[in-house]
PDB file of C-alpha atoms in Angstrom:
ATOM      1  CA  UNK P 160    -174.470 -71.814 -51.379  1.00 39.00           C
ATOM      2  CA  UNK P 161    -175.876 -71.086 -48.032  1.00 36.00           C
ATOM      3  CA  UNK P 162    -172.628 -70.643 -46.126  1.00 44.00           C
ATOM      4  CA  UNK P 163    -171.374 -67.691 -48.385  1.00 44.00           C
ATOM      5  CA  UNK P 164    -171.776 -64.196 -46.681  1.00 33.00           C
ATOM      6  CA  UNK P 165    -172.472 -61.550 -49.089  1.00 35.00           C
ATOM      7  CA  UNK P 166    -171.782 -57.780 -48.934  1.00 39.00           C
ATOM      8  CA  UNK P 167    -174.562 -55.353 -49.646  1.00 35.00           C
ATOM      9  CA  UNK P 168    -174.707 -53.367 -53.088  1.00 36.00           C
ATOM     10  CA  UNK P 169    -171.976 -51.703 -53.681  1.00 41.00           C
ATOM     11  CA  UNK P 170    -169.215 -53.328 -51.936  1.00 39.00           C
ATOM     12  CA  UNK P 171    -166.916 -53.577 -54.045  1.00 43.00           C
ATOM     13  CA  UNK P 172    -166.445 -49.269 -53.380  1.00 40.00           C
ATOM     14  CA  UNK P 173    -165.849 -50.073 -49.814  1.00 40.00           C
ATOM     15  CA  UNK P 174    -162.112 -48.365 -48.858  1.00 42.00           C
ATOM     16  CA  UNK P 175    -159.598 -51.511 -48.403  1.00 43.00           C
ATOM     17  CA  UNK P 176    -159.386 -50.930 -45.238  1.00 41.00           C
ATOM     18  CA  UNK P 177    -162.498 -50.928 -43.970  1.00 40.00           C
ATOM     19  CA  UNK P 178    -163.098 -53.893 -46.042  1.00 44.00           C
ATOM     20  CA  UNK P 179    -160.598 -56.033 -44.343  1.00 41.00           C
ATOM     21  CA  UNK P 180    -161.347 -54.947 -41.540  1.00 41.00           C
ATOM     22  CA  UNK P 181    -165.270 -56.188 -42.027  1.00 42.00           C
ATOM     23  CA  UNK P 182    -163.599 -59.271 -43.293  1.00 41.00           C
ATOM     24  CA  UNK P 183    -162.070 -59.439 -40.282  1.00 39.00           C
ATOM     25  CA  UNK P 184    -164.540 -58.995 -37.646  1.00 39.00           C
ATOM     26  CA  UNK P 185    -166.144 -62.826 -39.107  1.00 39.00           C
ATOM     27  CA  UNK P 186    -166.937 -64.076 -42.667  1.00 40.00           C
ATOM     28  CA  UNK P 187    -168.528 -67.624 -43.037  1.00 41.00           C
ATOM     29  CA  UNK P 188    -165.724 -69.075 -44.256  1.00 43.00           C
ATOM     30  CA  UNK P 189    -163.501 -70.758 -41.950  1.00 38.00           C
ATOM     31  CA  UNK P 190    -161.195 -72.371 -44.010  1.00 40.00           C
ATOM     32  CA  UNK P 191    -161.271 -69.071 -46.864  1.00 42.00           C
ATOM     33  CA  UNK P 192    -161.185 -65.488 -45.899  1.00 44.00           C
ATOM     34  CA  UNK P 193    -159.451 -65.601 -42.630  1.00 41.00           C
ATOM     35  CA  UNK P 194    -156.655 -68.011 -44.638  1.00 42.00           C
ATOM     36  CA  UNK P 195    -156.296 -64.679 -46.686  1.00 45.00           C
ATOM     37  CA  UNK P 196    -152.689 -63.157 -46.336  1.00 46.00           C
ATOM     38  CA  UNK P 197    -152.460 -59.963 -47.818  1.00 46.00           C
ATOM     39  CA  UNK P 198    -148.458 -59.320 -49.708  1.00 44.00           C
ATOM     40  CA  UNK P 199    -147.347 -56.266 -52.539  1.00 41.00           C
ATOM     41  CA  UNK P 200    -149.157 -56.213 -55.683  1.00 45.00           C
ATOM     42  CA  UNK P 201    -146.342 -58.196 -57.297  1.00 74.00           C
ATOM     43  CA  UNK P 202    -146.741 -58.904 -61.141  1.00 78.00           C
ATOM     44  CA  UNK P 203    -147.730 -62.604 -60.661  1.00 77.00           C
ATOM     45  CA  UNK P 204    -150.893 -61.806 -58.155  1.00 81.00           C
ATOM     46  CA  UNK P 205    -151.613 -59.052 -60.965  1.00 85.00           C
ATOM     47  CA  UNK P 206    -151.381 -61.888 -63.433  1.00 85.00           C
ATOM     48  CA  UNK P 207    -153.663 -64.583 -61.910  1.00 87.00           C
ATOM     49  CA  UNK P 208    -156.195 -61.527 -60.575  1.00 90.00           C
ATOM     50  CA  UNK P 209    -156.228 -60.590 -64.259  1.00 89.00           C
ATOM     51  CA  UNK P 210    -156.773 -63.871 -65.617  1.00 89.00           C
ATOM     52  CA  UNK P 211    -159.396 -64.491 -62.729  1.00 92.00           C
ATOM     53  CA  UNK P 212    -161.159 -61.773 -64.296  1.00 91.00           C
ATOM     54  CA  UNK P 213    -161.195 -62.497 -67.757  1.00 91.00           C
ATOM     55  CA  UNK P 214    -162.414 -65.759 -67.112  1.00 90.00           C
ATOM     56  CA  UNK P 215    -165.405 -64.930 -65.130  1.00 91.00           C
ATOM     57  CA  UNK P 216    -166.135 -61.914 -68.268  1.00 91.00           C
ATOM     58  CA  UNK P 217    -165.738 -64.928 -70.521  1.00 90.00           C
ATOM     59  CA  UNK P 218    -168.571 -66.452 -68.377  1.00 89.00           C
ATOM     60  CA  UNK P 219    -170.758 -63.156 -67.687  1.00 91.00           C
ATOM     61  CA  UNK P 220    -170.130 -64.202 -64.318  1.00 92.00           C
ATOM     62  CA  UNK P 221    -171.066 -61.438 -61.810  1.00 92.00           C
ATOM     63  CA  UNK P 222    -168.629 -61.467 -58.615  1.00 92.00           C
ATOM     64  CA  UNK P 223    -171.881 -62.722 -56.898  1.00 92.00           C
ATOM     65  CA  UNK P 224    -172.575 -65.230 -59.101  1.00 92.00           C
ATOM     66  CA  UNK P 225    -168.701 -66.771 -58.382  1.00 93.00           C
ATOM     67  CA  UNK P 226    -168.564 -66.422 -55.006  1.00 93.00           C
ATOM     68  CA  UNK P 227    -171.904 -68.731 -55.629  1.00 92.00           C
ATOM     69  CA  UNK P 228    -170.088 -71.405 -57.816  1.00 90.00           C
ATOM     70  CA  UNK P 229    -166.784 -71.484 -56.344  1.00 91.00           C
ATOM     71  CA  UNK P 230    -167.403 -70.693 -51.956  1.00 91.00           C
ATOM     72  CA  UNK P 231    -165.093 -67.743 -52.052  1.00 92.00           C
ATOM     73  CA  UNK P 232    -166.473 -65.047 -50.559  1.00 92.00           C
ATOM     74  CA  UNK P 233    -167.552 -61.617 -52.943  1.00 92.00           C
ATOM     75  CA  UNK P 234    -165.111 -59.541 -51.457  1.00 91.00           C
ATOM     76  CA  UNK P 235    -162.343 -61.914 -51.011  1.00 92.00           C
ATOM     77  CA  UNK P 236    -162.570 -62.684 -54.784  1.00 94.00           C
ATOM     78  CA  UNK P 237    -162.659 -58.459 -55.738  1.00 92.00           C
ATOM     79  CA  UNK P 238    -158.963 -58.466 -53.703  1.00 91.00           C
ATOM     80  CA  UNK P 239    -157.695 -61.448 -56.022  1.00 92.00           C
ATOM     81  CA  UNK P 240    -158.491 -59.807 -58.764  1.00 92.00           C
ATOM     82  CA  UNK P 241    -157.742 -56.441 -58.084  1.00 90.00           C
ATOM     83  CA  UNK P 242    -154.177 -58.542 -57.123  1.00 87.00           C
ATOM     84  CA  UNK P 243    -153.679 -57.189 -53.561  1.00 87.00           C
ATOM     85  CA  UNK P 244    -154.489 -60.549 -52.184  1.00 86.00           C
ATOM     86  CA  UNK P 245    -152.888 -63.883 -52.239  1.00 85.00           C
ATOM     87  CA  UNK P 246    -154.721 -66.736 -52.539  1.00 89.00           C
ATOM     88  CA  UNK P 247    -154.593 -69.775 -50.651  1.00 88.00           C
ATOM     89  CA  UNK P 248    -154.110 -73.520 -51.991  1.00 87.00           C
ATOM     90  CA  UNK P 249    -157.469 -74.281 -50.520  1.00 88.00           C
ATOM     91  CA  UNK P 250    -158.905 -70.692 -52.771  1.00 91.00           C
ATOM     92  CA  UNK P 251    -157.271 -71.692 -55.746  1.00 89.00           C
ATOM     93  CA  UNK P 252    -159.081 -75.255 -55.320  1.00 87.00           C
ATOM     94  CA  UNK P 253    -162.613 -73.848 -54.926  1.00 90.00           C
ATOM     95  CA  UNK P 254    -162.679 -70.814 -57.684  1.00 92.00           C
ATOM     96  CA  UNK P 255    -160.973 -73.884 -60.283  1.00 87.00           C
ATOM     97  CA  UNK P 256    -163.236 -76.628 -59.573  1.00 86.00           C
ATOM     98  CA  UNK P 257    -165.611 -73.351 -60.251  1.00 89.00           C
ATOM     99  CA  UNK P 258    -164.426 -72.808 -63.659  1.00 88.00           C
ATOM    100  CA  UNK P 259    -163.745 -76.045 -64.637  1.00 83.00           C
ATOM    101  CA  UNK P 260    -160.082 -75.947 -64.828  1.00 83.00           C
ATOM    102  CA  UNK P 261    -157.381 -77.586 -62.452  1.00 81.00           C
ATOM    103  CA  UNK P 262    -155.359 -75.783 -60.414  1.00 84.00           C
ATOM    104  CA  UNK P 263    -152.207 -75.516 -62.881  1.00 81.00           C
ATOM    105  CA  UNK P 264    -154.554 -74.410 -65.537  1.00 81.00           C
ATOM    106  CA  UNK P 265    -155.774 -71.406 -63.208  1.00 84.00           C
ATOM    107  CA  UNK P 266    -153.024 -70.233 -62.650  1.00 81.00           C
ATOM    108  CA  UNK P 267    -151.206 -70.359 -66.143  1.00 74.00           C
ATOM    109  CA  UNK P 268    -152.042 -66.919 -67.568  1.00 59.00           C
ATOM    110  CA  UNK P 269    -151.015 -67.755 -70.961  1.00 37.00           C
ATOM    111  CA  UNK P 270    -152.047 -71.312 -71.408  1.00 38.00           C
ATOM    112  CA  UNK P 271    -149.053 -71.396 -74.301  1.00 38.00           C
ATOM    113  CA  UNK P 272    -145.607 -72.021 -73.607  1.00 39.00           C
ATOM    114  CA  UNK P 273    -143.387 -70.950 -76.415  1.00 41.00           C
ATOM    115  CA  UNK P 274    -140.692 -74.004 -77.164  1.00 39.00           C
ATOM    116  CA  UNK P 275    -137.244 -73.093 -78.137  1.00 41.00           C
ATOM    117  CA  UNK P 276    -136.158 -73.630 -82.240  1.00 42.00           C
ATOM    118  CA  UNK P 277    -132.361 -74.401 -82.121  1.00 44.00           C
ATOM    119  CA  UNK P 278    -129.537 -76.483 -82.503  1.00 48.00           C
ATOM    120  CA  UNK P 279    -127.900 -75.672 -79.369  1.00 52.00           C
ATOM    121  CA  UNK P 280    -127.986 -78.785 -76.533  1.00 51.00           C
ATOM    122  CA  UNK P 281    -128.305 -76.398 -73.873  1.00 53.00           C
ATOM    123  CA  UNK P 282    -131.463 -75.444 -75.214  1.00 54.00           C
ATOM    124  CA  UNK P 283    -133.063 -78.484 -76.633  1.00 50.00           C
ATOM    125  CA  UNK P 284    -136.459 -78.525 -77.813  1.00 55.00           C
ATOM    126  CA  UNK P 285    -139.060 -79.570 -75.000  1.00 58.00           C
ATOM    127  CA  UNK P 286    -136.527 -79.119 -72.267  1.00 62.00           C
ATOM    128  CA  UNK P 287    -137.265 -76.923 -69.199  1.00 61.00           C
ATOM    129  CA  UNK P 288    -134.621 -75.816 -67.054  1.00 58.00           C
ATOM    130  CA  UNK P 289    -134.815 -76.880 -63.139  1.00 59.00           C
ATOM    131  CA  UNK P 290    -133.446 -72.913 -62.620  1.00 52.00           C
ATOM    132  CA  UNK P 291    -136.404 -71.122 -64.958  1.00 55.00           C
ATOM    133  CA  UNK P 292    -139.225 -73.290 -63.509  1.00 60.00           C
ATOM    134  CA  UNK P 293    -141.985 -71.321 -62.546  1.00 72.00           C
ATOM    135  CA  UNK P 294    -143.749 -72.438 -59.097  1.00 80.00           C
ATOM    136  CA  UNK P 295    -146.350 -71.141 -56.762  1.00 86.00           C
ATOM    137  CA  UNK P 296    -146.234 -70.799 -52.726  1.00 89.00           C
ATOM    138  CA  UNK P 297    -149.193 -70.890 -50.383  1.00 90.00           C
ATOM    139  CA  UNK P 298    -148.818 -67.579 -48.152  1.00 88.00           C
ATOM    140  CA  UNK P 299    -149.849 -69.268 -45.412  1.00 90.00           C
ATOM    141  CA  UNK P 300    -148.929 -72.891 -45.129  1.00 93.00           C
ATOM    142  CA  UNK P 301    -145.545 -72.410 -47.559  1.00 93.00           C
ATOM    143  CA  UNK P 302    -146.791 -75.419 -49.707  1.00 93.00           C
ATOM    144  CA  UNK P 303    -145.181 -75.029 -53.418  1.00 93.00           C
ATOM    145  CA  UNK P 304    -145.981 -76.264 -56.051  1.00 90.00           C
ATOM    146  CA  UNK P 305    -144.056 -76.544 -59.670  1.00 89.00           C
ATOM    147  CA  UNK P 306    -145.736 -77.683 -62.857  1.00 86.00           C
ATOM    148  CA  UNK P 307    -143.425 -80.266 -64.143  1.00 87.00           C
ATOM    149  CA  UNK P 308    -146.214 -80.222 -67.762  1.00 83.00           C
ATOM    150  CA  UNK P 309    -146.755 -77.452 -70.219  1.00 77.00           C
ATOM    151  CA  UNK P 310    -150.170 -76.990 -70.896  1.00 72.00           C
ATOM    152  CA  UNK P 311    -150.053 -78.476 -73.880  1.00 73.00           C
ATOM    153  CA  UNK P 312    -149.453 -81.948 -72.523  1.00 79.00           C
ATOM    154  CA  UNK P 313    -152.797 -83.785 -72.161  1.00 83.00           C
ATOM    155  CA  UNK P 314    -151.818 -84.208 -68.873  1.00 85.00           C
ATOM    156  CA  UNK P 315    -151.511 -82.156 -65.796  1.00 86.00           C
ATOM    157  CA  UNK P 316    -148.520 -83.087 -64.157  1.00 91.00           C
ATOM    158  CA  UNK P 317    -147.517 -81.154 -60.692  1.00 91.00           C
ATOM    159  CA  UNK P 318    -144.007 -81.548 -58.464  1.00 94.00           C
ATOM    160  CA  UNK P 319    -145.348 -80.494 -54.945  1.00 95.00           C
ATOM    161  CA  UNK P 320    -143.339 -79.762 -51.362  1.00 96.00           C
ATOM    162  CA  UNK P 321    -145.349 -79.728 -48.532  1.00 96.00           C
ATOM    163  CA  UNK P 322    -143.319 -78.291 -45.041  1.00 97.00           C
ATOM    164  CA  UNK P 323    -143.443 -80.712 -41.944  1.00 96.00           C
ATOM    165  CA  UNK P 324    -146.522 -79.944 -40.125  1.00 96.00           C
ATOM    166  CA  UNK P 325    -148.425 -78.648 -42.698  1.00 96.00           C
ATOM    167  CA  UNK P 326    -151.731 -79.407 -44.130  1.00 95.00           C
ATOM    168  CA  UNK P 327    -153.663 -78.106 -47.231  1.00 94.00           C
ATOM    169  CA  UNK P 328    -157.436 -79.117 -48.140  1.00 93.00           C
ATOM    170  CA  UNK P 329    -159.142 -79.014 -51.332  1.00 90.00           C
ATOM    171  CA  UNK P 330    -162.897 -79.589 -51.862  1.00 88.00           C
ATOM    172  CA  UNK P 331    -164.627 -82.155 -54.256  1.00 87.00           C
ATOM    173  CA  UNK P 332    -165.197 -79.707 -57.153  1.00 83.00           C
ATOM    174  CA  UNK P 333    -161.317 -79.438 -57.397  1.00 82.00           C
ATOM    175  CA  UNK P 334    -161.787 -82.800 -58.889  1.00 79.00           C
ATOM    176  CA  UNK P 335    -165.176 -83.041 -60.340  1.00 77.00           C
ATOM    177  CA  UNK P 336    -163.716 -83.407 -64.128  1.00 72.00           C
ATOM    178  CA  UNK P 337    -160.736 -85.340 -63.182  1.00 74.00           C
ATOM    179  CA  UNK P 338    -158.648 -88.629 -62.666  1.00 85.00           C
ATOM    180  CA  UNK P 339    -156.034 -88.596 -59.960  1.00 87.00           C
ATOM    181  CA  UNK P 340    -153.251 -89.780 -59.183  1.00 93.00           C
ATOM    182  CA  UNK P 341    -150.490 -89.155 -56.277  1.00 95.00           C
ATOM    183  CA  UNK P 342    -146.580 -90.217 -55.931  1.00 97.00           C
ATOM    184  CA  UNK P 343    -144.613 -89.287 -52.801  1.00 97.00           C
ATOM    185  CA  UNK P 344    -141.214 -89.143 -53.777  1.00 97.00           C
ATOM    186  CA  UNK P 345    -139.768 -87.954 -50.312  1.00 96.00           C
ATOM    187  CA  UNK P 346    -140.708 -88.035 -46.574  1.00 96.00           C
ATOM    188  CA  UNK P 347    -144.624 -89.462 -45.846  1.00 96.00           C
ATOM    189  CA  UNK P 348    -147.884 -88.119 -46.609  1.00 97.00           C
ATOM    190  CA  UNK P 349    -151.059 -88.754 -44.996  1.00 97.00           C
ATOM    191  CA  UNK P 350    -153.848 -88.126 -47.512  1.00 95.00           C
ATOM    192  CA  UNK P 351    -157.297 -88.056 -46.053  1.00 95.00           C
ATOM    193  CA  UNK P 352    -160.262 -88.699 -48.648  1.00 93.00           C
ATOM    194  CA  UNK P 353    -163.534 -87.791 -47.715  1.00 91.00           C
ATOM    195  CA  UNK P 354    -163.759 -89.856 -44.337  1.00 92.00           C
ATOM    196  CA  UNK P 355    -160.768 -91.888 -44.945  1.00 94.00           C
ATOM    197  CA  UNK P 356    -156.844 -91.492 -44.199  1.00 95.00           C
ATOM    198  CA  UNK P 357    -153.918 -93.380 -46.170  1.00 96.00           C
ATOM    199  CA  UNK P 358    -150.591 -93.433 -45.480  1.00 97.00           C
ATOM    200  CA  UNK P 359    -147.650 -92.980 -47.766  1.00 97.00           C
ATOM    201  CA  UNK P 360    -144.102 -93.149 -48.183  1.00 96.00           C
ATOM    202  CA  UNK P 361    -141.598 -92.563 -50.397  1.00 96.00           C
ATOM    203  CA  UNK P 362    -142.149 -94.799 -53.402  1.00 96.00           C
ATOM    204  CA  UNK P 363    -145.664 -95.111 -52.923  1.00 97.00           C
ATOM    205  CA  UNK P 364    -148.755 -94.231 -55.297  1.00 96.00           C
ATOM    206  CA  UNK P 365    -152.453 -93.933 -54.573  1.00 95.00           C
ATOM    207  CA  UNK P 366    -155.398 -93.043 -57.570  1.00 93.00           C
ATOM    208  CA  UNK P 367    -158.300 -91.266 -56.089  1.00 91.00           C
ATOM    209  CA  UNK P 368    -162.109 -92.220 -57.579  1.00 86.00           C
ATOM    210  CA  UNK P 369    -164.983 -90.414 -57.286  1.00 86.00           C
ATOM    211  CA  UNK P 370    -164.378 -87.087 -56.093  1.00 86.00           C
ATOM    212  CA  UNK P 371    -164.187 -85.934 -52.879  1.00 89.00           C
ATOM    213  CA  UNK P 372    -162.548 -83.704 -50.162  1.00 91.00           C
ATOM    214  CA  UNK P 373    -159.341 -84.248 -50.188  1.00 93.00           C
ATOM    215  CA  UNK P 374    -156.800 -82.986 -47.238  1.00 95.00           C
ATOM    216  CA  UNK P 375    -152.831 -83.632 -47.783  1.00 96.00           C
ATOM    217  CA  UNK P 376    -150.838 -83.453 -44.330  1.00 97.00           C
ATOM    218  CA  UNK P 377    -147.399 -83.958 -43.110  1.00 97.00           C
ATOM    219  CA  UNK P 378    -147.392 -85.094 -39.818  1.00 94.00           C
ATOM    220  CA  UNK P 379    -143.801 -86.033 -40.156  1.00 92.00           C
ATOM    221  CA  UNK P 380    -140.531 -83.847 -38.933  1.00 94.00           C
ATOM    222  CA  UNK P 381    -139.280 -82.890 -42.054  1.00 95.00           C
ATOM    223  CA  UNK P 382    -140.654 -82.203 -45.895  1.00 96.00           C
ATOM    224  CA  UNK P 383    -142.930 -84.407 -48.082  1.00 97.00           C
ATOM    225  CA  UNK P 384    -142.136 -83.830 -51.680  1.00 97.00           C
ATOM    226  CA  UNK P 385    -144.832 -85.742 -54.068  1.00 97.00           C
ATOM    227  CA  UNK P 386    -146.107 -85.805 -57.711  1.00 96.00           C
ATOM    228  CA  UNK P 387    -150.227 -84.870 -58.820  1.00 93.00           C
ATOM    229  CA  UNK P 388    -150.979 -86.286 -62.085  1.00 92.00           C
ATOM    230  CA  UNK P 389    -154.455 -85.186 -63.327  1.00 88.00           C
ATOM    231  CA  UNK P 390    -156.166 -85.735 -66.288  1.00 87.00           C
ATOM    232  CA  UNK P 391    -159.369 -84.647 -67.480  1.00 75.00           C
ATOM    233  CA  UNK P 392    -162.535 -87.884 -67.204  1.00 65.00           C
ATOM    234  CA  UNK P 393    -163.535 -89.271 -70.948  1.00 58.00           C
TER     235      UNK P 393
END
C-alpha cells in the first residue's frame, strides 16, 4: 500500500523514545498512528501484542509485510506487540480484516472459553455473568465493546457503547469475509456506509452488503448502546 511510511532497516532497535517521537513529527496515517495512545504495559495489551505476534509467526509474516496487508504502520505494529501501545478501534479493524479474523476473534487470546460442569444455578452451564464479562475500551474515543458470544458460537455477537459525540471508522477489509448486521438498543446512531448515512434509533436494525467503509457516530447528547452480529460469508 502506497500510503504506508516505512522505517529504514533496523527500526525496530530505535530507543522508544526517539521512536515516538519520529512517529510524532508525521506518519502517513491520519486516522492510525497519531490515534495511538500510549498506557502501562497492563496484562491485556501484553495479551493481544502476544497473540498479534503469534499470528503473524503463524503466517511468516515480516512486520513489513503486515504493515503491507493491514495499513498499520511498521513501527506502530512493533509497540502493539511489544504491548506498550494501545490500539485503536479503527487499528484493531485494519490488522483483523488483515488476518482474516473479526475484531472479537483478534482480540480473544485463547479462542476457548472453558464452560462450567455443575449443578449449582448460580453457575449454570452456558451462562456468563454481566459482572465477569470481559470488554474492550478505545483509548481514545472511550467506545467499549463486550462480546455477548463465546467463540465457539458460529456467530460473532458484540454489545457495543459508543459516548455522545463520538465516532469510530473501520475500513472494508474489516468486513471482507463477513455478513453484518446492526441493532441499536439505546440512544441513535448514524452509520455511514461507504458514501451513504442511515439513521437509527432505538429498536431499529440495518444489514450491511458488500463491504465497505463503515463509520459509526453519535451525534446525539447522550450514549448509543447497539448490537454487531457477524458471521462469516458461505
Amino acid at each position: 500500500m502506497s500510503h504506508i511510511v516505512d522505517e529504514p532497516e533496523g527500526a525496530d532497535a530505535i530507543p522508544d523514545q526517539e521512536r515516538t517521537d519520529q512517529e510524532r513529527k508525521g506518519s502517513g496515517h491520519a486516522d492510525s498512528d497519531r490515534a495511538e495512545i500510549d498506557h502501562p504495559d497492563d496484562a491485556d495489551q501484553r495479551r493481544l501484542g502476544e497473540r498479534l505476534q503469534r499470528l503473524r509467526t503463524e503466517r511468516r509474516w515480516s512486520l513489513t509485510e503486515l504493515a503491507e496487508e493491514s495499513g498499520v504502520s511498521r513501527a506502530m505494529i512493533n509497540r502493539v506487540e511489544r504491548g506498550v501501545s494501545s490500539p485503536t478501534a479503527t487499528i484493531l479493524g485494519r490488522l483483523s480484516g488483515a488476518f482474516g479474523l473479526t475484531v472479537s476473534q483478534l482480540l480473544d487470546e485463547a479462542l476457548e472459553h472453558e464452560v462450567p460442569r455443575t449443578s449449582d444455578p448460580d453457575e449454570a452451564r452456558g451462562v456468563q455473568r454481566a459482572a465477569s464479562a470481559d470488554s474492550w475500551t478505545d483509548p481514545e474515543t472511550g467506545y467499549r465493546r463486550r462480546p455477548l458470544s463465546s467463540a465457539d458460537f458460529p456467530a460473532d455477537v458484540t454489545e457495543v457503547r459508543l459516548p455522545a459525540g463520538r465516532e469510530v471508522a473501520y475500513p472494508a477489509s474489516a468486513y471482507a469475509f463477513l455478513r453484518h448486521c446492526i441493532w441499536v438498543v439505546d440512544g441513535a446512531l448514524e452509520l455511514q456506509v461507504g458514501a451513504t448515512t442511515t439513521r437509527l434509533g432505538a429498536g431499529d436494525r440495518i444489514e450491511l452488503g458488500e463491504p465497505a467503509d463503515v463509520v459509526y457516530r453519535n451525534a446525539g447528547d447522550e450514549p448509543c448502546r447497539y448490537v454487531v452480529v457477524v458471521v462469516r460469508q458461505r
